[in-house]
XYZ file of C-alpha atoms in Angstrom:
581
model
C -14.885 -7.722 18.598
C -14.209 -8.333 22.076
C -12.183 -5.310 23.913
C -12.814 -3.044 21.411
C -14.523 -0.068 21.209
C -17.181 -0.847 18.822
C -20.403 -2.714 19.068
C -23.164 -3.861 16.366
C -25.645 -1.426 15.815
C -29.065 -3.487 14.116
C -31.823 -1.097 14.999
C -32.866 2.342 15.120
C -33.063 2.337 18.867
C -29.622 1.085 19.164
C -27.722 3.613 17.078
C -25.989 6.101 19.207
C -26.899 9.930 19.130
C -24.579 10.822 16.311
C -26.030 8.565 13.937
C -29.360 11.108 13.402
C -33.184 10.381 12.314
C -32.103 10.663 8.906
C -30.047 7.164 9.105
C -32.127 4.600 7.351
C -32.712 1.886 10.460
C -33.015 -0.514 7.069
C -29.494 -0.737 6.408
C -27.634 -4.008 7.253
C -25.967 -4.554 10.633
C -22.849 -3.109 10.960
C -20.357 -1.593 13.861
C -20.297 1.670 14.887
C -18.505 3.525 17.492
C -20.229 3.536 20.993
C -21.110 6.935 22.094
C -21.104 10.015 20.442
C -17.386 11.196 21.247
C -15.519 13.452 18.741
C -12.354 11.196 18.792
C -14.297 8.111 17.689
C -13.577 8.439 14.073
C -10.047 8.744 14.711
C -9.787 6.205 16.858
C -11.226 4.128 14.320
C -8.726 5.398 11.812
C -5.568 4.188 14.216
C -7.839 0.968 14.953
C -7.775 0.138 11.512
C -3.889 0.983 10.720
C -2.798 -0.678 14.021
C -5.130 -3.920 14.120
C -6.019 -4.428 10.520
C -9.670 -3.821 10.921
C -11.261 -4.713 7.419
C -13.815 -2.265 6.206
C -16.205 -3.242 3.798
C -18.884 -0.499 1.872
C -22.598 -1.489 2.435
C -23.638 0.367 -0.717
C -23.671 3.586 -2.833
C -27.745 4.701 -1.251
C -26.408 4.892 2.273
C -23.096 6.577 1.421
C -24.603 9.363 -0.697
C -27.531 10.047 2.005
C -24.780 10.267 4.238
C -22.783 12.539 2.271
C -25.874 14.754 1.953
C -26.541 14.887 5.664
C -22.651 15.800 6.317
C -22.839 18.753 3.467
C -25.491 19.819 5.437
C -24.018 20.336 8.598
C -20.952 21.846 7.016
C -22.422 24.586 6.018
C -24.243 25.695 9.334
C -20.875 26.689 10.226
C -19.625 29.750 9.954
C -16.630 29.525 10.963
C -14.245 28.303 7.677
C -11.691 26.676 9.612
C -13.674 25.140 12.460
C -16.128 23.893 10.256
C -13.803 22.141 8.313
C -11.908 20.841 11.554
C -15.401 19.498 12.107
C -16.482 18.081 8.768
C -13.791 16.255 8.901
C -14.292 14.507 11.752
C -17.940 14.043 11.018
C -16.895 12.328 8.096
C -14.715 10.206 9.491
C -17.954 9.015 11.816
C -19.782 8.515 8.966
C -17.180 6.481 7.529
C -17.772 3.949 10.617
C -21.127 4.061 10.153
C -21.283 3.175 6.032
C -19.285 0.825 6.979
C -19.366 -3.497 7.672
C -16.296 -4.761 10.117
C -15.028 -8.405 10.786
C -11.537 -8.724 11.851
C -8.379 -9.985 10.642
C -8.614 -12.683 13.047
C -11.869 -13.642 12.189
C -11.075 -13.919 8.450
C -7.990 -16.122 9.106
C -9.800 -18.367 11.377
C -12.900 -18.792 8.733
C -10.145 -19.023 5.619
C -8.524 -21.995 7.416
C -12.346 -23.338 8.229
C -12.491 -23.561 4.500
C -9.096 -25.017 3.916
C -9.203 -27.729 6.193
C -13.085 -28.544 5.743
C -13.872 -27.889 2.192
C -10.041 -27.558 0.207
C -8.749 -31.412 1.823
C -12.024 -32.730 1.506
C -12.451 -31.666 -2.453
C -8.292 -32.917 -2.545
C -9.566 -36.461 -1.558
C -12.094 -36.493 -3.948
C -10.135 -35.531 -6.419
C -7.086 -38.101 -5.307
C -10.055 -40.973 -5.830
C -10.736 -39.682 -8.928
C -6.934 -39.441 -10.480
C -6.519 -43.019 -8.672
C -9.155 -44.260 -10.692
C -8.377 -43.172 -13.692
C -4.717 -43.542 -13.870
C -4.342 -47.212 -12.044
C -4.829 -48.629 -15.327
C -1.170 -48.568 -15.358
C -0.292 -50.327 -12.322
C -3.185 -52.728 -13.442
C -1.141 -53.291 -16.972
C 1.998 -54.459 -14.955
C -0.302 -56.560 -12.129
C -1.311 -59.153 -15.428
C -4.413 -57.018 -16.974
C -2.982 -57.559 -20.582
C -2.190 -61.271 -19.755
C -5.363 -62.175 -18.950
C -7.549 -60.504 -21.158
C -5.050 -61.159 -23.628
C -5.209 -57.353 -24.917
C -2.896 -56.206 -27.683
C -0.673 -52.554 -27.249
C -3.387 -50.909 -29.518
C -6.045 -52.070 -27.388
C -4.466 -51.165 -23.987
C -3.741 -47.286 -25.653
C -7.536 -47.551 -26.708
C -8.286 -48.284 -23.269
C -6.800 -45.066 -22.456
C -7.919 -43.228 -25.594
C -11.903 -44.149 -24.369
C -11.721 -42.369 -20.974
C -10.621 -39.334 -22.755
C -13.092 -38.996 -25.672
C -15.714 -39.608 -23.244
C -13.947 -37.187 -21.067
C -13.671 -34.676 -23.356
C -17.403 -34.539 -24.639
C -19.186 -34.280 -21.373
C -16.593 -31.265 -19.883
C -19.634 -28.526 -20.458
C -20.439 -30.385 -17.261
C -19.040 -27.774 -15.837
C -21.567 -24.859 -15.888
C -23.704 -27.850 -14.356
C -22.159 -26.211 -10.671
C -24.418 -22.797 -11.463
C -27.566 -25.037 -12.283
C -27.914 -27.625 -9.893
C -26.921 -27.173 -6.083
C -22.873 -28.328 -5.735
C -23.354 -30.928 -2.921
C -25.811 -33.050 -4.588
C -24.138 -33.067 -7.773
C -20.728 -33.486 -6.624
C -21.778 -36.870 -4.274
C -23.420 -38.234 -7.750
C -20.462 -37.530 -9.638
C -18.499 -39.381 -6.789
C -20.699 -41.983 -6.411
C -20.699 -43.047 -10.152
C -17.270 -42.952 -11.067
C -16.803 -45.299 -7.734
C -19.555 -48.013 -8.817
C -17.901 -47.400 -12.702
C -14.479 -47.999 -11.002
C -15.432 -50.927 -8.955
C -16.915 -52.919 -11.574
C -13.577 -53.180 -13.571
C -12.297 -55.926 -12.047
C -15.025 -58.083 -12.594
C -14.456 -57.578 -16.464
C -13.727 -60.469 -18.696
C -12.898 -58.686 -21.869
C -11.738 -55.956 -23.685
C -15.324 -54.552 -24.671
C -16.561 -54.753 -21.499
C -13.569 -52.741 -20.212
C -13.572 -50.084 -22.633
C -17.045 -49.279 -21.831
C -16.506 -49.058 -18.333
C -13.819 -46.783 -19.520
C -15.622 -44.681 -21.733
C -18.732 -44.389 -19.122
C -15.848 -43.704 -16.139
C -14.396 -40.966 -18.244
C -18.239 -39.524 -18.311
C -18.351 -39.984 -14.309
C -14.678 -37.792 -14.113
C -15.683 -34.767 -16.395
C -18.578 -33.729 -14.412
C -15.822 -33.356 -11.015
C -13.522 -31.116 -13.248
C -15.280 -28.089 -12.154
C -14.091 -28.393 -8.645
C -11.776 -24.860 -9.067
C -15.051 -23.305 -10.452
C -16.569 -24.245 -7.310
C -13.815 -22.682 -5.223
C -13.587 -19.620 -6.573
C -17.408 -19.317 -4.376
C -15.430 -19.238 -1.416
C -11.546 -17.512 -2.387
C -10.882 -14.263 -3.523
C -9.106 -14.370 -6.638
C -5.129 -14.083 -5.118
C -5.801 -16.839 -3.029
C -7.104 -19.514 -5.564
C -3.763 -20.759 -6.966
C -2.801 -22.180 -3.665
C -6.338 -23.689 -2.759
C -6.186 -25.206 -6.576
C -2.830 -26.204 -5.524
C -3.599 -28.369 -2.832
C -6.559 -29.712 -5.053
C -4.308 -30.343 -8.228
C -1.312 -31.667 -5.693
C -3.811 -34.779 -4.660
C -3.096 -35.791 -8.416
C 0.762 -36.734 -7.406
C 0.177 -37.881 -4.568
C -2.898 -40.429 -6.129
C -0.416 -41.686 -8.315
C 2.605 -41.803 -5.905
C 0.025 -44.259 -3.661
C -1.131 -45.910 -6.508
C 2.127 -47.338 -6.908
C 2.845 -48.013 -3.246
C -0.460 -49.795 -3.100
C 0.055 -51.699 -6.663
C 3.037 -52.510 -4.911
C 1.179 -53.942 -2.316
C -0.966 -55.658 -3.761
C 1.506 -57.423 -6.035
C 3.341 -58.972 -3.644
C 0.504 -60.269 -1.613
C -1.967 -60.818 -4.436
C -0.725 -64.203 -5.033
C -2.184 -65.566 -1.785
C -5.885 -64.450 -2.180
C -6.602 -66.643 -5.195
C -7.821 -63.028 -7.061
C -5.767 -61.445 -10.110
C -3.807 -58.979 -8.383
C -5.231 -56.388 -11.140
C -8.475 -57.318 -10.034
C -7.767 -56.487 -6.653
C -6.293 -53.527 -7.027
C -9.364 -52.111 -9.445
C -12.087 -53.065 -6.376
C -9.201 -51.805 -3.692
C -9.143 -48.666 -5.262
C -12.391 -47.941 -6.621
C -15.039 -48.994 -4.281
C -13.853 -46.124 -1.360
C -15.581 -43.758 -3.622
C -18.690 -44.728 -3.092
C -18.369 -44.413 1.115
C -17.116 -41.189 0.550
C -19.986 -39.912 -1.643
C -22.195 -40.409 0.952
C -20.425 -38.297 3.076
C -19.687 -35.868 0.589
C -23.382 -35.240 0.478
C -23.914 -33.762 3.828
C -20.382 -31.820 4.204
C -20.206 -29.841 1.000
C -22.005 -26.597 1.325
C -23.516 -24.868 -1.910
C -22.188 -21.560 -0.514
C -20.840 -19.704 2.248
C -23.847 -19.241 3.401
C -24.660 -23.300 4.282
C -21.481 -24.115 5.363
C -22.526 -26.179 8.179
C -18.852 -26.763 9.683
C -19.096 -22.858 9.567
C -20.656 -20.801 13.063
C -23.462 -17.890 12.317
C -20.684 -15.559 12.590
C -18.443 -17.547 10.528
C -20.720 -17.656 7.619
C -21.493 -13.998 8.052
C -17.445 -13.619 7.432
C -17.259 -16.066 4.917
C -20.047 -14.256 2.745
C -18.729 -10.683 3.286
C -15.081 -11.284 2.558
C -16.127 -12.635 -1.251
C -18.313 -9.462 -1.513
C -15.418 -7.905 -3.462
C -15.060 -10.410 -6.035
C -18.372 -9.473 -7.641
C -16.930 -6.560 -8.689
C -16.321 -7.969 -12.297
C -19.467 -9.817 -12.507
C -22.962 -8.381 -13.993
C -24.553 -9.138 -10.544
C -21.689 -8.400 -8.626
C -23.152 -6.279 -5.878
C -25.828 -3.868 -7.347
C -28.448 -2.583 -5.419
C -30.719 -1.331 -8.046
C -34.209 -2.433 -7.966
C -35.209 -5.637 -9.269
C -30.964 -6.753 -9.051
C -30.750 -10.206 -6.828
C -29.075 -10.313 -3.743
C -25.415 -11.040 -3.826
C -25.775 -13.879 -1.069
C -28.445 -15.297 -3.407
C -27.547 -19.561 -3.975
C -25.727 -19.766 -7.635
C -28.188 -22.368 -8.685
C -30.946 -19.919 -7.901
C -29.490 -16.740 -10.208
C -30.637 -15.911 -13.469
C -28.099 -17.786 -15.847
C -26.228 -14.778 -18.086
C -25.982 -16.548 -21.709
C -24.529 -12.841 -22.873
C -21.191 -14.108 -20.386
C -21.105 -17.151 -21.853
C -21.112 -15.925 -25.710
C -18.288 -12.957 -24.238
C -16.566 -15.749 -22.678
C -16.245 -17.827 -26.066
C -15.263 -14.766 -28.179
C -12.590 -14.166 -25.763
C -8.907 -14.909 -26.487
C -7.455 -15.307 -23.235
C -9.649 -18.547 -23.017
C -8.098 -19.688 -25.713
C -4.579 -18.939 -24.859
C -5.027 -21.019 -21.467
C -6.844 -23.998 -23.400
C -3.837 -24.322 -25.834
C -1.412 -23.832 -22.292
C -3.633 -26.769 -21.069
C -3.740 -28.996 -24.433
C 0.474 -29.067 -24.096
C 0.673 -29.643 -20.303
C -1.982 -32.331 -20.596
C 0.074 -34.059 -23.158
C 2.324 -34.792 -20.134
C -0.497 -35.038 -17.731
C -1.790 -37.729 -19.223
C 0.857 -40.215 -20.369
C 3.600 -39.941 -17.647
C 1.709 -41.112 -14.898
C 0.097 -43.930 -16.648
C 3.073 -45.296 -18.491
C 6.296 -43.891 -15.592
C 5.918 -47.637 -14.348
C 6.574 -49.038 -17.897
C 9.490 -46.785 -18.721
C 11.320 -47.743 -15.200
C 10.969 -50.845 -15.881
C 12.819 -50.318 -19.396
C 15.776 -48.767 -17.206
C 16.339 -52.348 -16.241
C 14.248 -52.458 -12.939
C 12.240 -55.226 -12.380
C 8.397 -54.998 -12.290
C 7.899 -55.355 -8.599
C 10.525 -52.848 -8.170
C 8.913 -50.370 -10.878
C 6.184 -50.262 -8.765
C 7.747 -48.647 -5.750
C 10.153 -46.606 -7.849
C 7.430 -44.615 -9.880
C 6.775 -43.546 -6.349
C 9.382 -40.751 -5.620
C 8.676 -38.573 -8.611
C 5.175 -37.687 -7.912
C 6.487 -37.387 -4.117
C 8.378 -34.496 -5.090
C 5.839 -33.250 -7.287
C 3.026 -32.503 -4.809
C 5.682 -30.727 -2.688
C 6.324 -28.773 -5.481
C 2.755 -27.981 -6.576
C 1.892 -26.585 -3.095
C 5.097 -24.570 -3.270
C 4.495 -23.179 -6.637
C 0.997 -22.473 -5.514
C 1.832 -20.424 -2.438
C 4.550 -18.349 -4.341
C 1.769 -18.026 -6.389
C -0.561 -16.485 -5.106
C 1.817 -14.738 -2.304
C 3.447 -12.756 -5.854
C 0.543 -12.400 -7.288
C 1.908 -13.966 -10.499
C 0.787 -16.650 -12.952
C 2.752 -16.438 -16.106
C 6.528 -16.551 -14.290
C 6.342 -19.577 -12.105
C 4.404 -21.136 -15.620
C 7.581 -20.930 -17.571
C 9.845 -21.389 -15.031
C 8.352 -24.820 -14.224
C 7.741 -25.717 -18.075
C 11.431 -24.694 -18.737
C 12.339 -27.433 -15.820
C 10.088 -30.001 -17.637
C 11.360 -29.261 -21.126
C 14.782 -29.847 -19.777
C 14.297 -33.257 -18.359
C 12.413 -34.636 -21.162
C 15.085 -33.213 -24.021
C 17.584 -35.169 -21.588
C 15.855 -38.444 -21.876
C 15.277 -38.074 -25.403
C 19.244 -37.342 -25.941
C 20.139 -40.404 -23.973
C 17.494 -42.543 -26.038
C 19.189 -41.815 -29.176
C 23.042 -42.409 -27.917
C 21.633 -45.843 -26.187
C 24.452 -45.357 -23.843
C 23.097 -48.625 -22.091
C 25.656 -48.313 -18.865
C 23.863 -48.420 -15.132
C 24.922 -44.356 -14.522
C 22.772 -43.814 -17.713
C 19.927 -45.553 -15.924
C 20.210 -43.944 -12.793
C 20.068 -40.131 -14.508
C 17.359 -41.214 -16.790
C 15.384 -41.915 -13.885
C 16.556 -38.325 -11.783
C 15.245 -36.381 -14.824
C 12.278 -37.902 -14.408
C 11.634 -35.882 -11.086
C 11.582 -32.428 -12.811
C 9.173 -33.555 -15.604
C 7.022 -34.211 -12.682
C 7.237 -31.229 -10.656
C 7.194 -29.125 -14.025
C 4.160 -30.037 -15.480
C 1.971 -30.952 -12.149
C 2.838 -27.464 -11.426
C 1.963 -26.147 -14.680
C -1.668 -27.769 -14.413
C -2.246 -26.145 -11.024
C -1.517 -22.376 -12.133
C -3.509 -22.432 -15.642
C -6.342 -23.856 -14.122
C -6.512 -21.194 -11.556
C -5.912 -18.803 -14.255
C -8.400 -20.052 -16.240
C -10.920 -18.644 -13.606
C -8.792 -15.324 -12.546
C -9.184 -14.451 -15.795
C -13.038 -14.519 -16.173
C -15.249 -11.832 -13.673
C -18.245 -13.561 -13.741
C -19.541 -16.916 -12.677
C -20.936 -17.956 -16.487
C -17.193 -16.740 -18.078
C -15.674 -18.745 -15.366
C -17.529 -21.935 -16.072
C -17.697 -21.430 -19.517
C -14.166 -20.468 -19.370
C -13.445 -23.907 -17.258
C -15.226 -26.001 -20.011
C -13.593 -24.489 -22.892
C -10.547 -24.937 -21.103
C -10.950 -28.661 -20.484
C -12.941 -29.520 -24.032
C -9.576 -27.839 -25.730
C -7.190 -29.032 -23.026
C -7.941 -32.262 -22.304
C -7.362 -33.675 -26.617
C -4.069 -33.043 -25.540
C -4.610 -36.564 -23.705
C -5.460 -38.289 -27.121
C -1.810 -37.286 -28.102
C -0.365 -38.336 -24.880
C -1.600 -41.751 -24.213
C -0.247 -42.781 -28.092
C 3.595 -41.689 -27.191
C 4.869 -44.779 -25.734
C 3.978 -47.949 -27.255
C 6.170 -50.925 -26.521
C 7.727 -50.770 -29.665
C 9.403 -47.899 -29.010
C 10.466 -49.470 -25.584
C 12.901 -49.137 -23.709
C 13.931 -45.311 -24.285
C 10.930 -44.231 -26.145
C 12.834 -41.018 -27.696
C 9.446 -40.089 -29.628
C 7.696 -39.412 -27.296
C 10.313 -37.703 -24.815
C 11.080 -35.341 -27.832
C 7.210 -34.508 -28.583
C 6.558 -33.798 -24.619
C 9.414 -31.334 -24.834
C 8.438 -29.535 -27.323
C 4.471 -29.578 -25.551
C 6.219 -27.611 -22.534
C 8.195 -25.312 -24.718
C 5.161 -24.693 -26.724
C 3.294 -24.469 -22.934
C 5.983 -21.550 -21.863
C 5.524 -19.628 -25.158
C 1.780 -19.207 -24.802
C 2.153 -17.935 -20.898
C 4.593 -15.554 -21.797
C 1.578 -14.262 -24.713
C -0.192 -14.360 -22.301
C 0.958 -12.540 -20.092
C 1.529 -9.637 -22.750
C -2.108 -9.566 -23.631
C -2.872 -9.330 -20.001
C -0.752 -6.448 -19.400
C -2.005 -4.472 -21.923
C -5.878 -5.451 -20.849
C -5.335 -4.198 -17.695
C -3.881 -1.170 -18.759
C -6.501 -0.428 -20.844
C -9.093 -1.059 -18.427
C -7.498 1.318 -15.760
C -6.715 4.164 -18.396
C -10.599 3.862 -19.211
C -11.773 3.785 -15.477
C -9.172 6.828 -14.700
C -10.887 9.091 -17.310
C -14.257 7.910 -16.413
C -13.531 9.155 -12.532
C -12.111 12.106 -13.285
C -15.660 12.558 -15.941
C -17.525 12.174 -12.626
C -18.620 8.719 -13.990
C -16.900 6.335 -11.867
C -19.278 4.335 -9.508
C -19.405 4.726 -5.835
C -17.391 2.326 -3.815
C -14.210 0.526 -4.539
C -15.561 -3.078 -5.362
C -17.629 -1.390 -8.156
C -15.604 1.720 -8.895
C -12.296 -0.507 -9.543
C -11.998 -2.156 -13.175
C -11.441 -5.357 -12.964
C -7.534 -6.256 -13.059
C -6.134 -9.480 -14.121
C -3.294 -11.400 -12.596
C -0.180 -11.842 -14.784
């Protein structure tokens, strides 16, 4: 606030003249204009439309007692036009004074705080996680089914385990409003790490599908990660922060296969199965970074501890809007929490979480989720068995399942950004599941003419890019609409879970499309994973017709409630919620 004309006012002694005895010396901190000077509330006016000053209400009690005190005033004056030269500008001082300020500067520098600090650190958790769970792919081509001598329906079973597992513990999720978000997180980390780890001492196929089944336990309780987010992003800047999260996913995979890579070629000289190596290689790192994840993830704005005093006083004020929807949101009635209050210390809302499962927009994104996760699922754990049936060699399928996911994180974060800089959901979601349907109805047209010449093999494997970038992106925006389209914290958790227990059976389909004996152009399942992202682009496009027609319901209601005198005071309450389409 340096250079300007405003200063914090925090006690009654402090407030200038103008502010009068009747100003409650209880109210919050907040800046006021120095002096009593008539221009003052103009100045603030042009301050705000030159600078970009952000204004934020402190609450209804102090507005209306300010309101009073103006009327009052107002009608000491005689003089009609003078008087209302002057209520106006005694408004406008009162204005500054019901008022909280933090500049756009400030905001920026705390919103890339969070992006660097909290967003990349939550992406490398979440790039252990997908390296974990996916490398059983890499492992399969390392000499994991030579060794334990495992059959193609035990190797999909494998898969199949994780998934079940996976799918039963996703309630998990409300787990972030219960128990405080850094100690649960660095247990979740630290489990699926050990689980990870111990795979490559295995010796069998039972002790590996437990491991499996438990790991896919360890991985459900992390899926709440854009839940936990949405504590410190508004709701239009989500898809790109879920973006970078959800773009880690890629780039795990496009690493997994450099590293497989790797390790393949030099796993020979160590005297340890390559696939063993590459299990410890990739899974133990997990549990270093748990520790750490303990003391740098805050439960709030509020205990960020990367985050200065004034930094966490931003950080809290800027998300004060976003509890417009919720039932806490920010009330000041008696007996109503305080809106900074810790999540795991709030009164849980069960009456959200019954709303939330009666709700059909849920289940719209759950069924968006079960077809992009059909994809999700099966491409990056088999893409290094179907290059190597374009003729490529194993070594060399390895580095070539690379590229794809390459592309694909670029993409995500792209997507992501246009996102949330649009403020649309549903468009780039068809766009990018028209670009995956497209690839995979190429590969599955190739299949069946078995061309078998070396262009064939070379477009097979370009159309694999798209699928990629299509339906990484496509995971990234329904997630993060998932949560847009819930106001409070139980519908967005609840919301989250139903979207992952639906969602993620799309997996049990996916990891059963490409058996070996459908090898090397597996047409069956090219042909069901293009009809998953037609399916995917139908249900955003529904939608997004049941969310314009929410929102215009909600804002016909709130306009005849307003102009019924009913409408609460102060935009983050008076405003219906809106959703983002």
């Amino acid at each position: 606030m340096a250079g300007s004309a405003y200063k914090a006012v925090e006690t009654e002694e402090e407030k200038p003249p103008s502010s009068g005895s009747s100003q409650e010396s209880s109210l919050p901190a907040r800046f006021t204009p120095e002096g009593d000077s008539e221009d003052d509330g103009d100045d603030l006016e042009d301050l705000e439309a030159e600078e970009g000053y952000e204004l934020r209400e402190l609450g209804e009690s102090a507005r209306s007692q300010q309101q009073r005190n103006g009327t009052k005033e107002d009608e000491a004056h005689e003089d009609e036009e003078d008087g209302a030269l002057n209520g106006h500008k005694r408004r406008r001082r009162a204005s500054v004074q019901s008022f909280e300020l933090y500049t756009p500067t400030e905001e920026r520098k705390v919103r890339r705080k969070l992006d660097t600090h909290l967003v990349l650190f939550v992406a490398l958790l979440y790039l252990l996680s997908f390296l974990d769970r996916s490398n059983v792919g890499n492992a399969k081509l390392a000499g994991l089914a030579d060794d334990l001598k495992l059959s193609d329906d035990q190797y999909e079973w494998l898969l199949t385990a994780f998934y079940i597992s996976y799918i039963l513990f996703e309630w998990m999720t409300v787990c972030y409003q219960l128990f405080p978000p850094h100690i649960y997180i660095s247990c979740c980390v630290f489990a699926w790490g050990v689980l990870a780890s111990l795979q490559a001492v295995m010796t069998s196929f039972a002790g590996l599908l437990v491991l499996r089944a438990l790991l896919g336990i360890g991985e459900a309780a992390f899926v709440g990660i854009p839940f936990y987010l949405s504590f410190f992003f508004r709701q239009d800047e989500l898809a790109f922060r879920i973006g970078l999260f959800i773009s880690a996913a890629p780039l795990a995979t496009s690493f997994a296969s450099s590293l497989a890579w790797v390790i393949v070629s030099f796993g020979s000289h160590t005297g340890i199965a390559s696939w063993r190596l590459l299990f410890l290689i990739e899974g133990f790192p997990a549990c270093l970074v748990a520790v750490w994840a303990w003391w740098w993830i805050p439960d709030s704005p509020q205990t960020a501890r990367w985050l200065s005093t004034r930094e966490r006083k931003v950080a809290t004020l800027r998300m004060r809007r976003e509890g417009a929807g919720d039932s806490r949101g920010m009330s000041e009635k008696p007996g109503s929490q305080p809106p900074n209050t810790p999540r795991h210390r709030r009164k849980f809302q069960w009456k959200e979480v019954l709303r939330t499962l009666t709700d059909k927009k849920a289940y719209l994104t759950a069924a968006i989720f079960f077809c992009c996760n059909v994809a999700f699922s099966s491409m990056p754990v088999f893409l290094p068995t179907i290059v190597q049936g374009m003729g490529f060699s194993s070594l060399s399928s390895q580095g070539l399942s690379a590229p794809p996911f390459l592309l694909a994180f670029v993409v995500v974060l792209v997507t992501a950004f246009l996102s949330d800089r649009f403020r649309s959901r549903s468009v780039p979601m068809m766009l990018h599941a028209a670009m995956a349907m497209s690839g995979y109805i190429f590969l599955a047209i190739v299949g069946s003419l078995r061309v078998g010449h070396t262009l064939e093999h070379i477009l097979r494997y370009l159309a694999v890019f798209p699928i990629c970038a299509g339906f990484f992106s496509l995971v990234a925006i329904v997630i993060t609409w998932t949560v847009n389209n819930q106001p409070s914290d139980e519908g967005k958790g609840t919301g989250m879970a139903m979207l992952n227990i639906i969602g993620q059976m799309g997996p049990l389909l996916g990891t059963r499309l490409y058996p070996d004996a459908d090898g090397p152009y597996y047409v069956k399942g090219m042909s069901v994973c293009a009809v998953a992202m037609a399916l995917a682009g139908v249900l955003a496009f529904t939608l997004r017709l049941v969310l314009k027609a929410e929102n215009a319901r909600q804002r016909k209601a709130w306009e005849e409630a307003e102009e019924e005198g009913e409408a609460l005071v102060g935009r983050s309450q008076s405003e219906p919620f809106m959703y983002l389409i």
